[in-house]
XYZ file of C-alpha atoms in Angstrom:
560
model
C 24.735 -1.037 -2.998
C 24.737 -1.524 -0.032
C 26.059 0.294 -1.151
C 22.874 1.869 2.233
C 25.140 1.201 5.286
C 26.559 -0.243 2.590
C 28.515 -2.561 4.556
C 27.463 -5.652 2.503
C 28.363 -7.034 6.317
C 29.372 -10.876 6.216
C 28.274 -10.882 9.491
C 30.562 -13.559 11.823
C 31.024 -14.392 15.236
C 33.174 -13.047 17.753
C 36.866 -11.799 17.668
C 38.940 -12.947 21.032
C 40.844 -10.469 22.757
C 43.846 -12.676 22.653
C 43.413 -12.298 18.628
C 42.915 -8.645 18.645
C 46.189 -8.207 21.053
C 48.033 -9.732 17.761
C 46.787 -6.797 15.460
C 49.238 -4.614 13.132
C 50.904 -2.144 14.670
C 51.203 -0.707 11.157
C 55.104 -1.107 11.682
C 55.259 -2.587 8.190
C 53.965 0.529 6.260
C 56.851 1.367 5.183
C 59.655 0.459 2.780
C 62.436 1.065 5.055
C 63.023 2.944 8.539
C 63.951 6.926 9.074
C 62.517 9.682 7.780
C 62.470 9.206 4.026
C 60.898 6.526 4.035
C 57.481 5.890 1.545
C 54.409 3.848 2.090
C 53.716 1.338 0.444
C 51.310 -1.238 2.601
C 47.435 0.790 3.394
C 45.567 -0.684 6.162
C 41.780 -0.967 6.127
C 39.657 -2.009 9.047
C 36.422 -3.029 9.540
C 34.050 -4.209 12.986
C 32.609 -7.142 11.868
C 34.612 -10.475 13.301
C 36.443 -13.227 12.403
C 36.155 -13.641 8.831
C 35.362 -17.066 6.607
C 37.047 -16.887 3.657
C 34.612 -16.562 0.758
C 35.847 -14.085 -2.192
C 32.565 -14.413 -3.904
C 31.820 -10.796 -5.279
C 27.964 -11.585 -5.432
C 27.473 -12.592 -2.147
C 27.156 -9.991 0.730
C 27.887 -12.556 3.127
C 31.354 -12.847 1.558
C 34.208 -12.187 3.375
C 34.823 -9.909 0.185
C 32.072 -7.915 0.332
C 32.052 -7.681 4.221
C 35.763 -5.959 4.050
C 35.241 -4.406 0.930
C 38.235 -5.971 -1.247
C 35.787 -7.629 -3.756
C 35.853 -3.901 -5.429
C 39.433 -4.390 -5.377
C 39.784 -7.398 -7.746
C 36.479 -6.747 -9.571
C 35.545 -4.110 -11.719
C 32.737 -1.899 -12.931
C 32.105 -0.973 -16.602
C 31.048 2.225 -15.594
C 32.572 4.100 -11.635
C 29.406 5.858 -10.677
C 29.916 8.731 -7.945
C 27.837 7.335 -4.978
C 27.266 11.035 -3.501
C 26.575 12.308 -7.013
C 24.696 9.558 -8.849
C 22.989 11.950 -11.420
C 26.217 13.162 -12.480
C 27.767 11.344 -15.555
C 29.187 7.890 -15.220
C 33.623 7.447 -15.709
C 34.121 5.169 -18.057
C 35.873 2.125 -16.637
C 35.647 -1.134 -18.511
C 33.016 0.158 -20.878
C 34.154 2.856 -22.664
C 31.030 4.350 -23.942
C 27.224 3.240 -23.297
C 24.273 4.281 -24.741
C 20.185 3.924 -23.458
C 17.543 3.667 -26.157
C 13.604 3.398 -26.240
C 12.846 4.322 -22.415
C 15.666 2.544 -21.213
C 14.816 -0.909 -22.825
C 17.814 -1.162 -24.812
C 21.741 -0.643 -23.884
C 24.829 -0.931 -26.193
C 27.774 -0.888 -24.176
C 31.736 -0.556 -26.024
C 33.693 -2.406 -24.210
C 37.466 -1.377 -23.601
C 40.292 -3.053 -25.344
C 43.772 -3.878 -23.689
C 42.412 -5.148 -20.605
C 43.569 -8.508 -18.864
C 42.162 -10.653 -16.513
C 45.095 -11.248 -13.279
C 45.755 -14.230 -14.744
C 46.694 -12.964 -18.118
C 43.760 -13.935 -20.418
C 42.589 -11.004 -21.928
C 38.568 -9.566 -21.079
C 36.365 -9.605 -24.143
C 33.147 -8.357 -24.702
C 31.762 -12.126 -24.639
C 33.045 -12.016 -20.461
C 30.859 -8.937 -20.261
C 27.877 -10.499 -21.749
C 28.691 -13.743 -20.065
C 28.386 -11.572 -16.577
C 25.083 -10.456 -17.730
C 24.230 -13.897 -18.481
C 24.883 -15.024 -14.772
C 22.636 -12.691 -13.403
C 19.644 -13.511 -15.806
C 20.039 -17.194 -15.075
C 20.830 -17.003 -11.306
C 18.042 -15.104 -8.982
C 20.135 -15.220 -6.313
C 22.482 -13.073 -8.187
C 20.303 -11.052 -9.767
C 19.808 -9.211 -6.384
C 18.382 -6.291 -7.726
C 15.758 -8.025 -9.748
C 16.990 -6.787 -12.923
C 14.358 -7.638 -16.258
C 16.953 -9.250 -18.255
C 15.701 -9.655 -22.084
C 18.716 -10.431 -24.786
C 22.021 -10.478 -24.132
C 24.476 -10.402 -27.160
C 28.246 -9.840 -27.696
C 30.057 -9.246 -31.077
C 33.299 -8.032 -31.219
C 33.641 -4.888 -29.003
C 30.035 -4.707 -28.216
C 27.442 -5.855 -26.010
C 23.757 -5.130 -26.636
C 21.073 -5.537 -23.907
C 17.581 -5.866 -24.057
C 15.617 -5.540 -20.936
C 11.275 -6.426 -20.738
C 10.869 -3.134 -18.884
C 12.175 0.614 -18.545
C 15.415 1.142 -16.535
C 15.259 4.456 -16.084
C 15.379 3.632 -12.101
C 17.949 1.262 -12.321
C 20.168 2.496 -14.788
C 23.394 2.946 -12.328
C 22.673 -0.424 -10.693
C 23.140 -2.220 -14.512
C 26.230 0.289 -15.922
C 27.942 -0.691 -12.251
C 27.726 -4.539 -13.032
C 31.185 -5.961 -12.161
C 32.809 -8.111 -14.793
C 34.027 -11.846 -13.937
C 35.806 -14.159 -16.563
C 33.816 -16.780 -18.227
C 36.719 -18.508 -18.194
C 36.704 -19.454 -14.527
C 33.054 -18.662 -13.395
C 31.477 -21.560 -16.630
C 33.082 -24.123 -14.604
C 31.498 -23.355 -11.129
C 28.687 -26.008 -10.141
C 26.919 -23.303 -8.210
C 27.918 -19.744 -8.999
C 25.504 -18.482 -6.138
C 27.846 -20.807 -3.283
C 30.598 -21.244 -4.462
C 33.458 -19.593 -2.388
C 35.705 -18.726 -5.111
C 38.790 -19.559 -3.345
C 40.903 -18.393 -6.214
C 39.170 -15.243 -7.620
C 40.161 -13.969 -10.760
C 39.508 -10.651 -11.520
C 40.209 -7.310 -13.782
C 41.257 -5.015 -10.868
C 44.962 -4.172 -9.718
C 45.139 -6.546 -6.487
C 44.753 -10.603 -6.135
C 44.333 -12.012 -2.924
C 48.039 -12.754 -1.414
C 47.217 -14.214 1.876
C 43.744 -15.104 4.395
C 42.776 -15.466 7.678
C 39.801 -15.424 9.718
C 41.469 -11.574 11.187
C 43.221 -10.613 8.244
C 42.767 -10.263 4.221
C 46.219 -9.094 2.366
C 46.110 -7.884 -1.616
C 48.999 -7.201 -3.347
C 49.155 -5.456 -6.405
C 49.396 -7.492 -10.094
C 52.482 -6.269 -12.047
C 50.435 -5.166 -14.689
C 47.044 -3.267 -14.724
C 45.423 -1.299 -17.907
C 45.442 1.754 -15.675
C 48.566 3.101 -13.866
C 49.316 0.573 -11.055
C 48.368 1.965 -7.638
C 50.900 3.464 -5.709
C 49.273 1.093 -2.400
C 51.445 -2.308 -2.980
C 49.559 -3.911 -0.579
C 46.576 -4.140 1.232
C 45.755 -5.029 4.110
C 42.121 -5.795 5.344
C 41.633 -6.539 9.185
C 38.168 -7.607 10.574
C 37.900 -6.142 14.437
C 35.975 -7.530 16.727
C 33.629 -4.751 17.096
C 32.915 -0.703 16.887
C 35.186 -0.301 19.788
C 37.859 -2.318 18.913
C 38.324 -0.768 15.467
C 38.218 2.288 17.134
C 41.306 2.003 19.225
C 42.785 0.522 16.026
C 42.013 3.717 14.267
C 43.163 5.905 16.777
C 46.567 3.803 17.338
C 47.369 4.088 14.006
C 47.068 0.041 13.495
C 43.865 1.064 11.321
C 44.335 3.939 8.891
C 40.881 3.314 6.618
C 36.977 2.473 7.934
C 33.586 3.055 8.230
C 32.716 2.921 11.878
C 30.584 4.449 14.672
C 32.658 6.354 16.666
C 30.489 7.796 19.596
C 32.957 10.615 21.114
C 34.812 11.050 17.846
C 37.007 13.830 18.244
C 38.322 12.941 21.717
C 38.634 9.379 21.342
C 39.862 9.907 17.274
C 40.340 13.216 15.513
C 42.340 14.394 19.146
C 44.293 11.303 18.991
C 46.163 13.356 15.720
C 44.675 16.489 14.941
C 46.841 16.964 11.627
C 46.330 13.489 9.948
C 42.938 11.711 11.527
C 40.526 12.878 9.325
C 36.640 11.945 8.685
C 34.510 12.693 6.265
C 30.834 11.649 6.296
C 29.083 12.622 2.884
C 25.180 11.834 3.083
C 23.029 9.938 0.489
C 19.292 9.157 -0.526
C 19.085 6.173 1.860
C 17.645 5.906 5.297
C 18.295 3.761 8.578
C 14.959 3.034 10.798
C 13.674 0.057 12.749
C 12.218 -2.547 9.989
C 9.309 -4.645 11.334
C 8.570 -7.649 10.407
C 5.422 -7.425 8.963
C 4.322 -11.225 8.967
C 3.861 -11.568 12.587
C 0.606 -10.699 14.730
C 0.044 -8.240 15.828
C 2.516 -6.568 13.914
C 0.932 -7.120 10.774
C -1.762 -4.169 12.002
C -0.550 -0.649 10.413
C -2.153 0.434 13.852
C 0.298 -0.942 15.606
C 3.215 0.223 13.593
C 2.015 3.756 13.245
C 1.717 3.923 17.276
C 5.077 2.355 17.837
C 6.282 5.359 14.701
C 4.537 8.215 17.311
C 6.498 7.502 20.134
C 9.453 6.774 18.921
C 12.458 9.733 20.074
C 14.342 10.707 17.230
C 16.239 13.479 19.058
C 17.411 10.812 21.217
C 18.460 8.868 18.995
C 20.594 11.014 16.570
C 22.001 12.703 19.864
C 22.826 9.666 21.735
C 22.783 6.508 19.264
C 24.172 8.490 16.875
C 26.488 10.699 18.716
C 24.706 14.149 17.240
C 26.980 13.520 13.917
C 26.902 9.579 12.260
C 23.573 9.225 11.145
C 21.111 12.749 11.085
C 17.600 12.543 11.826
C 14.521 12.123 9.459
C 12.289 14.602 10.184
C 9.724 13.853 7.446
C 6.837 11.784 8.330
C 7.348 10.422 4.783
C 10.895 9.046 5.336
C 12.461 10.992 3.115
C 15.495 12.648 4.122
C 16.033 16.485 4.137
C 16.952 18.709 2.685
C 18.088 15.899 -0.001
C 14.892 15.278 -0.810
C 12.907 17.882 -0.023
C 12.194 18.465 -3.560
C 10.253 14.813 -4.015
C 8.062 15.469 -0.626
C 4.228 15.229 -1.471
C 2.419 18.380 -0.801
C 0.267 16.530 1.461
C 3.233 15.944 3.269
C 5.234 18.603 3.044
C 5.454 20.266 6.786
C 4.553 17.053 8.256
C 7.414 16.117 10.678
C 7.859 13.288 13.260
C 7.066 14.266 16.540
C 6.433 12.243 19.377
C 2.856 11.849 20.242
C 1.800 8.985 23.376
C -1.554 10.227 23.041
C -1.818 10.502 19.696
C -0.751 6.508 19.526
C -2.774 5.568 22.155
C -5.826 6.535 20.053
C -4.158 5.211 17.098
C -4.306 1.767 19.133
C -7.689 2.151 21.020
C -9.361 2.829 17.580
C -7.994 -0.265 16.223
C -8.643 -2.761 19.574
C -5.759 -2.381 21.372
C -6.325 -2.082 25.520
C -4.063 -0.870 27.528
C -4.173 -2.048 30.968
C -2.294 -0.717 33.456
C 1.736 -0.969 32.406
C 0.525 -3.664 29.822
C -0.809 -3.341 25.803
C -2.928 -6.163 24.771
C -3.968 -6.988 21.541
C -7.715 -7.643 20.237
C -7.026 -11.072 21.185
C -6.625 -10.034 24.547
C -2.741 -11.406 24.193
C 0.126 -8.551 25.887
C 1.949 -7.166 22.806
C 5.952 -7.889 23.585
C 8.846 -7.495 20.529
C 12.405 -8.613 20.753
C 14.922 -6.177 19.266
C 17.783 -7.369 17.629
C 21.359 -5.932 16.222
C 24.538 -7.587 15.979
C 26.340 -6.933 19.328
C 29.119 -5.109 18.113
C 27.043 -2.380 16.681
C 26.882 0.077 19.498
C 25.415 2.890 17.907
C 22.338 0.469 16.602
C 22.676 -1.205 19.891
C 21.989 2.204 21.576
C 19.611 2.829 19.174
C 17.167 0.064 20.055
C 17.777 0.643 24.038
C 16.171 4.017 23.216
C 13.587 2.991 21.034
C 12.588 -0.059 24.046
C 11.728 2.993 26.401
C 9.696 4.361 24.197
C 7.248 1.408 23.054
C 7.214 0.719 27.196
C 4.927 4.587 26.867
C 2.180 2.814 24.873
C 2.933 -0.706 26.949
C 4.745 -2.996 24.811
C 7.391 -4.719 26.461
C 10.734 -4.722 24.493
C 13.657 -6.933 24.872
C 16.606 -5.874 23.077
C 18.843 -8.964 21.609
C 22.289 -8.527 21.027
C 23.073 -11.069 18.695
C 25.513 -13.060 17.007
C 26.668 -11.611 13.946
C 26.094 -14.230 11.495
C 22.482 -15.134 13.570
C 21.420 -11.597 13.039
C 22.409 -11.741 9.319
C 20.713 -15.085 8.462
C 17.305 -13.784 10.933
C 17.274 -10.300 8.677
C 17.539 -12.836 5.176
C 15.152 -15.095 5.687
C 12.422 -13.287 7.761
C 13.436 -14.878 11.294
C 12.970 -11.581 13.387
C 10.513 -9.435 15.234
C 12.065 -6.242 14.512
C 15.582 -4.525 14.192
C 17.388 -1.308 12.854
C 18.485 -1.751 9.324
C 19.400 0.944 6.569
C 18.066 0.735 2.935
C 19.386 1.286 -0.226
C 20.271 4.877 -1.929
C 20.005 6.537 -4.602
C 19.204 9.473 -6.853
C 15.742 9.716 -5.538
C 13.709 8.273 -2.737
C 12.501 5.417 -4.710
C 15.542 2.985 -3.918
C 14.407 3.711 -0.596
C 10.946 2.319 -1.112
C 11.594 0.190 -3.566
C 13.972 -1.568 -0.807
C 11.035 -1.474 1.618
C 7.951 -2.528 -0.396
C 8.497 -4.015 -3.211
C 6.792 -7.295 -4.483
C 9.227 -8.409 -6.595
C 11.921 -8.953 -4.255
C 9.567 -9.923 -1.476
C 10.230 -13.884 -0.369
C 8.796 -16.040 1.858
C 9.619 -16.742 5.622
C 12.114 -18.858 5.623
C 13.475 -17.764 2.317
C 16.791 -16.042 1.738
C 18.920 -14.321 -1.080
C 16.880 -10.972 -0.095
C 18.029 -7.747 -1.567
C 15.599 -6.039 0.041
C 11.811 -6.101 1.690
C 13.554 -7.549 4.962
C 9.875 -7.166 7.056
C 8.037 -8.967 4.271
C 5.810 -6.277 3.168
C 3.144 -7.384 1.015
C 1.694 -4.649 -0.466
C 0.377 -4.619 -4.266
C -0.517 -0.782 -4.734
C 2.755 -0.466 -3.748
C 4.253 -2.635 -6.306
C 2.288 -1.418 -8.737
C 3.281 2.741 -7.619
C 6.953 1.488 -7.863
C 6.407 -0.118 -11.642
C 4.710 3.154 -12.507
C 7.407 5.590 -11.533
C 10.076 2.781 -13.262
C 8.143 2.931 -16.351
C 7.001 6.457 -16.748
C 7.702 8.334 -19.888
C 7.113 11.259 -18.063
C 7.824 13.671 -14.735
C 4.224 14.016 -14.312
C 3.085 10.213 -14.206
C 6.678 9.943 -11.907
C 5.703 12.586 -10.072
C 2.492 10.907 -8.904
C 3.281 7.687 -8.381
C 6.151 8.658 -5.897
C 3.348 10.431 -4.200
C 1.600 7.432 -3.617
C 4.583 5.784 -1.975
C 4.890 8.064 -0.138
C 1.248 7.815 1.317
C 1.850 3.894 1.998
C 4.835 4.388 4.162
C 2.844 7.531 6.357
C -0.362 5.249 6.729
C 1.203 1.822 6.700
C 4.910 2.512 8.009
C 6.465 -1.085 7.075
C 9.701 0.490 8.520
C 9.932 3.088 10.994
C 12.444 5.806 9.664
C 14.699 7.340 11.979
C 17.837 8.220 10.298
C 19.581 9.216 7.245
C 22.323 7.618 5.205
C 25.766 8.272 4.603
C 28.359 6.845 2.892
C 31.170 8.343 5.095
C 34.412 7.025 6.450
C 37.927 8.086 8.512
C 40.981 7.920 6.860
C 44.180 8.644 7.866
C 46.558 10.957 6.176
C 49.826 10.516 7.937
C 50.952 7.231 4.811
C 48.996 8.503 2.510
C 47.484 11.547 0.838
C 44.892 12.211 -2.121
C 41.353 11.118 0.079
C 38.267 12.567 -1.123
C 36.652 15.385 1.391
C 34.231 17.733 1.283
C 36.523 20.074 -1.106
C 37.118 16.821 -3.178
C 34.265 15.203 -3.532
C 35.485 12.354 -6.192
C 33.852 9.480 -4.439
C 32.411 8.564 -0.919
C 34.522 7.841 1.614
C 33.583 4.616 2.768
C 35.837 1.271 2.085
C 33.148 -1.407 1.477
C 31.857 0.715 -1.430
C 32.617 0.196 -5.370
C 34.492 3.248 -5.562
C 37.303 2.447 -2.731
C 38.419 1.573 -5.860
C 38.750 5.054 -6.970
C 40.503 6.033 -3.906
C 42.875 3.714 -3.900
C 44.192 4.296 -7.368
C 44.365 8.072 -6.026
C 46.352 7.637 -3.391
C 50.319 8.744 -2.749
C 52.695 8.267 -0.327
C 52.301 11.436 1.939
C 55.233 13.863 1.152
C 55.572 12.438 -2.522
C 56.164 14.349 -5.101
């Protein structure tokens, strides 16, 4: 989804210190005191605030999807490696699936034996019926999916779509399942909270509050039951405060920025602190948005792209490890995809350039005077930069990136903002400019498609966004993306990915500055059986679909 950071973030206010003193110790990990004793309770963490509860699986505002537990109680037909996406799909609640006539039509088996947590049994009318929700709901049919037919009969589901899916084949096969049962009597299935959620994973919710989310396992599951009996999921109040969690041992699970890792972490307990931090096809950069003067100029945006220090930024926002540097001037991270790089493009790097951007400006009626860039308007160009507060690495980020525009004489102000502020700015178009990531996949276009597409692109004001965040209203664009969705073949692909590619160098609706990962630390003193770079069974990262994965593979460290 977001995956992307992919922290779906439910983005909420502050956590008080006087809250964050009351934290788990992580005494109660364990069945009994002394040495033999086993795990049984895993502790997550995440930095993002006191949580409202809201166990709505579509919404990435949810408290759900902001810890990551939704993936816990909902489930995938089909677990799709994140860090592997063009490897074959494990079945899950689909059994078998198969694509016809350039990806219009799917026929998915669905599994038998498989029961809902509150002991009604899943049928291949609640798959269809989760289908259904997304066809009839925009605002959960986030990804825009062209929903044609949708038909169940007896262990089958058949799905018709109006265009090719080649592109968004592992976004459909990774729908989540809900029960009709529940979800046909919701007034609004797009708001609703879901207080109660009903689901065909191994955990319901136990307990809730604003700090702290606790799962504990059903007593039956159609896979083995996970060895984890409960879970724990604890909102911090920020990067730093997670951090000491981690290192404390409160926190044994998360997907943080960590900015001296190994002293402040991986030193903390050299044998069982452990991170792994496996990269994707997704990119962070600073998304502008694009309906605001003068910011609506590609002039502008290319300038601001030229000065901007990307050295700095992976080296000191980024700590030299968390997010590496994109070096092409296409966006497209290396060597990932170095393969999909136009030959135009292909030893064009960022550098930065003031003169270069000063020209870029002066050509297009920009005067700088003095200290002080002014428009062809004559009006002095200024930009607020904002980031949830918490966010240190982004926060960092954006510090950087204000000393750089102040080279070409825009004056930056860098707003550290409330959580749920930032997150309701970002939806509905309400910003100047910020650092966000995009989505990945199994080749750069997710990452375009989550820039420039049409079809996902809303008005000010207007939220539900998947995507398009800086409003970028481009119909070659559109039309390059539809192309390389509905191409029959590599060559006509091939092509129209080149011509994305030449929109984001000469228009730059987002200024790249970072790759993607899907990373996470993990603690192995409870528990063993994480994925790492000799195990690479799933990404590392607790927010994502396949936490599910993890969790299933866990053991009690020591077990037999």
């Amino acid at each position: 989804m977001r995956a992307r950071r992919t922290v779906a973030l439910a983005l909420t206010g502050l956590l008080a210190a006087a809250t964050l003193a009351a934290c788990s110790s992580g005494d109660g990990n364990t069945t009994n005191s002394g040495s033999n004793s086993a795990a049984t309770v895993l502790n997550v963490g995440m930095p993002n605030g006191p949580q409202t509860e809201n166990h709505n699986p579509f919404l990435g505002s949810s408290s759900g999807a902001s810890l990551g537990y939704r993936w816990m109680i909902f489930e995938p037909l089909v677990m799709i490696n994140g860090i592997k996406p063009t490897e074959a799909g494990k079945p899950w609640l689909a059994t078998e699936w198969k694509w016809a006539d350039n990806f219009t039509k799917l026929s998915l088996t669905i599994r038998d034996g498989v029961k809902f947590s509150d002991g009604k049994p899943m049928t291949a009318e609640d798959v269809a019926y989760s289908f259904q929700l997304r066809k009839d709901n925009e605002g959960l049919n986030q990804d825009a999916i062209p929903y044609g037919t949708i038909a169940a009969s007896g262990n089958k589901v058949d799905l018709t779509f109006t265009r090719s899916q080649f592109v968004n084949q592992n976004k459909i096969l990774t729908v989540f399942v809900v029960p009709k049962h529940q979800w046909s009597t919701l007034k609004d299935p797009s708001q609703d909270t879901l207080k109660s959620p009903i689901g065909t994973g191994p955990y319901t919710v136990k307990s809730f509050t604003p700090q702290t989310t606790t799962l504990v396992v059903r007593d039956a599951y159609w896979q083995d039951l996970p060895k984890v009996k409960e879970l724990r999921y604890t909102s911090y109040n920020d990067n730093n405060a997670q951090t000491t969690a981690l290192a404390n041992g409160a926190s044994e699970w998360s997907f943080v920025f960590v900015p001296n890792v190994k002293a402040v972490y991986q030193d903390k307990d050299p044998e069982h602190h452990k991170l792994w931090f496996p990269a994707n096809l997704g990119i962070h950069g600073l998304w502008i948005n694009t309906t605001r003067k003068p910011f609506d100029n590609p002039a502008l945006r290319r300038a601001m792209d030229k000065v901007i220090n990307r050295d700095d930024i992976f080296m000191q926002g980024e700590a030299g490890y968390f997010y590496p540097k994109v070096e092409s001037v296409t966006g497209i991270p290396t060597p990932a995809g170095e393969s999909f790089i136009a030959p135009d493009f292909k030893d064009k790097k960022h550098s930065v350039d003031v003169d270069a951007a000063k020209k870029e400006l002066t050509d297009a009626g920009f005067k700088l005077e003095g200290d002080v860039l002014k428009d062809p308007t004559g009006k002095p160009v200024t930009i607020t930069l904002t980031d949830p507060a918490g966010w240190s690495d982004y926060i960092t980020d954006l510090e950087i990136i204000k000393d750089n525009l102040s080279t070409i004489g825009i004056k930056a102000t860098v707003d550290k903002a409330n959580q749920d502020a930032w997150f309701k700015a970002f939806d509905e178009g309400n910003f100047d400019a910020g650092m966000h990531w995009t989505n990945g996949g199994a080749t750069p276009y997710d990452i375009y498609q989550n820039i420039m597409d049409g079809k996902i692109l809303k008005p000010v004001g207007k939220g539900g966004v998947s995507g398009n965040y800086g409003r970028f209203n481009s119909p070659e664009a559109t039309k390059a993306l539809d192309e390389y969705a509905n191409a029959t073949d590599d060559a006509t692909r091939t092509a129209a990915l080149n011509t994305l590619q030449k929109i984001m160098v000469e228009q730059m609706p987002v200024v790249p500055t970072s790759a993607s990962n899907v990373g996470g630390l993990y603690s192995t003193k409870n528990w063993e059986g994480w994925p790492d770079e000799q195990n690479q069974y799933a990404p590392a990262q607790p927010t994502q679909q396949n936490a599910l994965q993890i969790v299933l593979n866990l053991k009690p460290a020591g077990a037999q």
